[in-house]
CSV table of C-alpha atoms in Angstrom, one decimal:
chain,number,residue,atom,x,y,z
A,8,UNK,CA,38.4,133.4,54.3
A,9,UNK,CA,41.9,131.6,54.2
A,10,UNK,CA,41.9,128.2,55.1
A,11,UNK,CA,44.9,127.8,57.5
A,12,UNK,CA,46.0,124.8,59.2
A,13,UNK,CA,45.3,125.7,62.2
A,14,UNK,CA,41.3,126.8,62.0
A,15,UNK,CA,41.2,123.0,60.4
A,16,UNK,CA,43.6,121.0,62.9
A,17,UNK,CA,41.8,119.2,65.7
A,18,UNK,CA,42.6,120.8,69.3
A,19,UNK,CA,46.1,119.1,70.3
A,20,UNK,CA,46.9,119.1,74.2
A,21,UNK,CA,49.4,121.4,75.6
A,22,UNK,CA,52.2,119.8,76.7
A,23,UNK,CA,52.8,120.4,80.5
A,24,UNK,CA,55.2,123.3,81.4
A,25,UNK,CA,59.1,121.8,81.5
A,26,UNK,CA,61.8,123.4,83.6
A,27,UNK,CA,65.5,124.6,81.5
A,28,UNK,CA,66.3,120.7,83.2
A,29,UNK,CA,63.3,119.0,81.3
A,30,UNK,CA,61.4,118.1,84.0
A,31,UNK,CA,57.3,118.7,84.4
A,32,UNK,CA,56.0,120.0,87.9
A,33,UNK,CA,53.4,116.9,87.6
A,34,UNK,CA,56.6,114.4,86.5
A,35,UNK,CA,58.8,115.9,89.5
A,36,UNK,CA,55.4,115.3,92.1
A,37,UNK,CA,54.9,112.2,90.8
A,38,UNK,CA,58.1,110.6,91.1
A,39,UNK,CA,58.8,112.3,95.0
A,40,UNK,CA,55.2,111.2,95.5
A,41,UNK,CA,57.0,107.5,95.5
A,42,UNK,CA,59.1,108.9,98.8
A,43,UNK,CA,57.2,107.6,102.0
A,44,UNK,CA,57.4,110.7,104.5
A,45,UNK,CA,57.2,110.7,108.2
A,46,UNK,CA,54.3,112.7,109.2
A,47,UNK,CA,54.6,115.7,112.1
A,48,UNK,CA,53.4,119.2,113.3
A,49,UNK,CA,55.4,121.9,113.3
A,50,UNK,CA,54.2,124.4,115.9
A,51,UNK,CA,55.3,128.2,117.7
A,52,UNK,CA,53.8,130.5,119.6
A,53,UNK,CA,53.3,134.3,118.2
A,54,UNK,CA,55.5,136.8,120.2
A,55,UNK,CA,53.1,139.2,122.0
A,56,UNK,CA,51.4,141.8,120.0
A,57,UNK,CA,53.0,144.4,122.0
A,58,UNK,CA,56.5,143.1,124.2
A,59,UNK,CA,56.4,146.3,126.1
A,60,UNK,CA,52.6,146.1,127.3
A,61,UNK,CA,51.9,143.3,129.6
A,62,UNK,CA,48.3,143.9,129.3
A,63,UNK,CA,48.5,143.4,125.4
A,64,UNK,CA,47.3,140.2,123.8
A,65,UNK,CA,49.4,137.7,123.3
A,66,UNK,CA,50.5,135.8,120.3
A,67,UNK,CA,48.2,132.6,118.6
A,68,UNK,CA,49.8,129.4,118.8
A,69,UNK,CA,50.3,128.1,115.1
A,70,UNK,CA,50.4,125.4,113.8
A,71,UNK,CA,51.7,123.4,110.4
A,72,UNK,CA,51.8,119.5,109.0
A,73,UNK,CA,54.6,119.0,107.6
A,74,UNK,CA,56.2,116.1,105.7
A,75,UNK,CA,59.7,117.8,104.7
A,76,UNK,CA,61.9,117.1,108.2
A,77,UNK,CA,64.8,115.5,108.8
A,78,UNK,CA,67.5,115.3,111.0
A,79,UNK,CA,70.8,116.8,110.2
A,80,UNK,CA,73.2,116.4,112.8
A,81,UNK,CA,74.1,114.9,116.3
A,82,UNK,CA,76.4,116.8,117.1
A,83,UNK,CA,75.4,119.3,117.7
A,84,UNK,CA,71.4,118.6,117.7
A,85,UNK,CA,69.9,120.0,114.6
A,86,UNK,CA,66.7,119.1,112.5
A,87,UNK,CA,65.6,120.5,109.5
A,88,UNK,CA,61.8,121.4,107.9
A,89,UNK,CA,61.0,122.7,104.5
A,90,UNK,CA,58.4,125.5,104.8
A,91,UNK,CA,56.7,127.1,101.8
A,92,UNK,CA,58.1,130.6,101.2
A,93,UNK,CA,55.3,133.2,102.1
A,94,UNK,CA,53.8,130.5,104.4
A,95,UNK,CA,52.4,131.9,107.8
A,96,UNK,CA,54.6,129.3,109.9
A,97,UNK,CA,57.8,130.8,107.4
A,98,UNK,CA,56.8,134.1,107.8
A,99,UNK,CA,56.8,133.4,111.8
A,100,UNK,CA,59.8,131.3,111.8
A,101,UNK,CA,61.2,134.8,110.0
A,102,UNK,CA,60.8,136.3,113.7
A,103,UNK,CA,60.2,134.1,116.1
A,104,UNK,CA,63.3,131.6,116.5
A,105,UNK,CA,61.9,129.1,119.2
A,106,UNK,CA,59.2,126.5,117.6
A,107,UNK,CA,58.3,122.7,118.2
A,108,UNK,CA,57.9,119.7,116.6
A,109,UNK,CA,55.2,116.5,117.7
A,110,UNK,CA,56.1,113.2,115.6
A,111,UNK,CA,52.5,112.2,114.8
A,112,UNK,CA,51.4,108.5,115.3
A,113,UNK,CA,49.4,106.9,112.9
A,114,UNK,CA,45.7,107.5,115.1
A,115,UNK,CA,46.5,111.5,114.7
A,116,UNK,CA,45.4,111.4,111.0
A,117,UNK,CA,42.8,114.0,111.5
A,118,UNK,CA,45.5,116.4,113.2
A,119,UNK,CA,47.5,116.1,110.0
A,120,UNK,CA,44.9,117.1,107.7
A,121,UNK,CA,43.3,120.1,110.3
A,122,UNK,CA,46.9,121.4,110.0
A,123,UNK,CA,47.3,121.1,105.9
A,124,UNK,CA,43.9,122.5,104.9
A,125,UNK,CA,43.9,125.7,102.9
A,126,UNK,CA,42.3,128.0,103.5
A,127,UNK,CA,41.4,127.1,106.7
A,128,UNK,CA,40.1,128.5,109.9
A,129,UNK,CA,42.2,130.1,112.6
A,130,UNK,CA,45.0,129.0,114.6
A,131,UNK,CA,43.0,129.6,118.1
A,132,UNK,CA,40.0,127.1,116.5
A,133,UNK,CA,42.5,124.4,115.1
A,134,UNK,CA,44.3,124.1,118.5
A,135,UNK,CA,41.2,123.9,120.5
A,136,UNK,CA,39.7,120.2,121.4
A,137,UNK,CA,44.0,118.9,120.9
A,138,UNK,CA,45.5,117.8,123.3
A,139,UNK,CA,48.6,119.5,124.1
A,140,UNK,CA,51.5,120.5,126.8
A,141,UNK,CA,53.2,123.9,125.9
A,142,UNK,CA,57.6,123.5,125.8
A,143,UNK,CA,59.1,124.4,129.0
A,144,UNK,CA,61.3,126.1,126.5
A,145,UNK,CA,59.8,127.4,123.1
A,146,UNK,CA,56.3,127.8,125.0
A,147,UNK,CA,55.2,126.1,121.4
A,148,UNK,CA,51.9,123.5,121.6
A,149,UNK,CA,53.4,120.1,121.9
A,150,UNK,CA,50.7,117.3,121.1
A,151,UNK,CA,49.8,114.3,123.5
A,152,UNK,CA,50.1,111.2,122.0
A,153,UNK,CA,52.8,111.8,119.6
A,154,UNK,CA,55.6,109.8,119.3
A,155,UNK,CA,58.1,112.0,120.1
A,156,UNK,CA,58.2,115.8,120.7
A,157,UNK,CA,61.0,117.9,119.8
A,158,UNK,CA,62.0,122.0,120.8
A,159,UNK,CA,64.3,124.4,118.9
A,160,UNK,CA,65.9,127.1,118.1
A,161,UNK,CA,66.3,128.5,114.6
A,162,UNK,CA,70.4,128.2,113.6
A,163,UNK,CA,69.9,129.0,110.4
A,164,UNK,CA,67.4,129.9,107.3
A,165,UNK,CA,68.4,128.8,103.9
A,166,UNK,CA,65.9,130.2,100.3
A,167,UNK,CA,65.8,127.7,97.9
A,168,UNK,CA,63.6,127.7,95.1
A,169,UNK,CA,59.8,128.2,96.2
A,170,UNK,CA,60.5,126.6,100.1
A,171,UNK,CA,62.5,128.2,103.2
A,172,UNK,CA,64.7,125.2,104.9
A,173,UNK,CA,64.9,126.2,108.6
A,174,UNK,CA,67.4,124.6,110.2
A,175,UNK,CA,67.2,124.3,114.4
A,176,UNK,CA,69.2,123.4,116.9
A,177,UNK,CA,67.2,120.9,119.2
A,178,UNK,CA,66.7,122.3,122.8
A,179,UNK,CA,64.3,119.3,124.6
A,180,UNK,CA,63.8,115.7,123.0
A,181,UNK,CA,61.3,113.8,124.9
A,182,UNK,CA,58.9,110.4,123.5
A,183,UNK,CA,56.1,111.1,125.7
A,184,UNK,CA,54.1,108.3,124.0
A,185,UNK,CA,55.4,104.4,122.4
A,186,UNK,CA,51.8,103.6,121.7
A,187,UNK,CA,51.2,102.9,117.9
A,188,UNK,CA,53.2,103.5,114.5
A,189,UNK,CA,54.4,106.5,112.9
A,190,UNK,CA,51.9,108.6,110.1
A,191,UNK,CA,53.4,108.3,107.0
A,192,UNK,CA,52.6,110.1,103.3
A,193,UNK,CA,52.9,108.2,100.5
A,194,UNK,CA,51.1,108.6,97.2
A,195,UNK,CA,49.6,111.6,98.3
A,196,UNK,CA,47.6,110.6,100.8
A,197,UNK,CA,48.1,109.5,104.9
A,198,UNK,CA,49.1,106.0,105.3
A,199,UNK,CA,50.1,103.4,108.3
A,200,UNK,CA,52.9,101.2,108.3
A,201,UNK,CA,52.2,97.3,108.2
C-alpha cells in the first residue's frame, strides 16, 4: 500500500463556496445581516379557480413576511418587494397583479414568523384567528393593527439572480393604527426599536 499524503494528512475544512467576485454566501449574509429591515406582510388574493363559473371556489388569500421593501418613487406611487423566485407569493404575483402590503408594528411578531415558516400549513389556516379588512381595491387581507397598509398594482417584474423584484404602483395608502413601533430584522432575528 502506497503511503500518499493524503491517506496520512489530518481532515482540513473545506473552505466555503466563493462566487467569480470572492465573496462566500455565509460572508455576503453576514454582512447584510448588519442591515436593520422594516418588517411587513405582503398579501393577494388567488383569482377564482374558474373566472367563468361563479359557483367555482374561489382563490386562498396568501400571505408572505417580507423584509426586502422599499419605496421607489413618489411620483408616481411605487414600492418595491424582493420575492424568492419559485416562491408561491412570486409565482402568484406572476398572475395576479393586485396585492397588499400591512407595515407590521412591533406586537405583530408572531404574524411575522407564521408568515416565514417553511414548510408550513396553508394559507386558509394562517389567515384564520388575524385580524384583517380585505382592500376595497386588491381584495388582498390587510392586517389590523399595522402601521400602515398599502394596495397595488404590479408595474413591473424584474429577474435578478435567485429573487423576483416586483415593482407596484400604490393604489390606497392608509395608517389605520399609530399605536406602537415598527418590527424590525436585524441579526437574524425580530427586534423593536428603543
Amino acid at each position: 500500500m502506497l503511503n500518499t499524503p493524503a491517506a496520512t494528512s489530518p481532515t482540513v475544512p473545506v473552505p466555503a463556496a466563493r462566487h467569480a467576485e470572492g465573496v462566500s454566501n455565509d460572508e455576503f449574509r453576514a454582512a447584510m445581516s448588519r442591515l436593520a429591515a422594516g418588517v411587513v406582510l405582503v398579501t393577494a388574493k388567488e383569482p377564482p379557480l374558474d373566472p367563468d363559473d361563479p359557483s367555482a371556489p374561489g382563490g386562498e388569500d396568501v400571505g408572505m413576511t417580507a423584509t426586502s421593501f422599499m419605496s421607489v418613487s413618489l411620483d408616481p406611487p411605487l414600492v418595491l418587494v424582493s420575492l424568492r423566485e419559485g416562491s408561491r407569493m412570486d409565482d402568484l404575483l406572476a398572475e395576479q397583479p393586485l396585492w397588499a402590503v400591512s407595515v407590521l408594528s412591533e406586537s405583530q411578531r408572531h404574524i411575522a414568523g407564521r408568515f416565514a415558516m417553511k414548510g408550513r400549513i396553508s394559507d386558509r389556516l394562517l389567515f384564520e384567528d388575524i385580524p384583517y379588512v380585505r382592500g376595497e381595491v386588491t381584495g388582498a387581507p390587510l392586517v389590523g393593527g399595522a402601521l400602515a397598509t398599502l394596495e397595488c398594482r404590479t408595474e413591473q417584474r424584474v429577474t435578478s439572480g435567485d429573487h423576483t423584484l416586483v415593482i407596484g404602483r400604490v393604489l390606497t395608502a392608509g395608517v389605520p393604527s399609530a399605536d406602537g413601533g415598527p418590527l424590525t430584522y436585524f441579526r437574524g432575528r425580530y427586534r423593536q426599536l428603543g
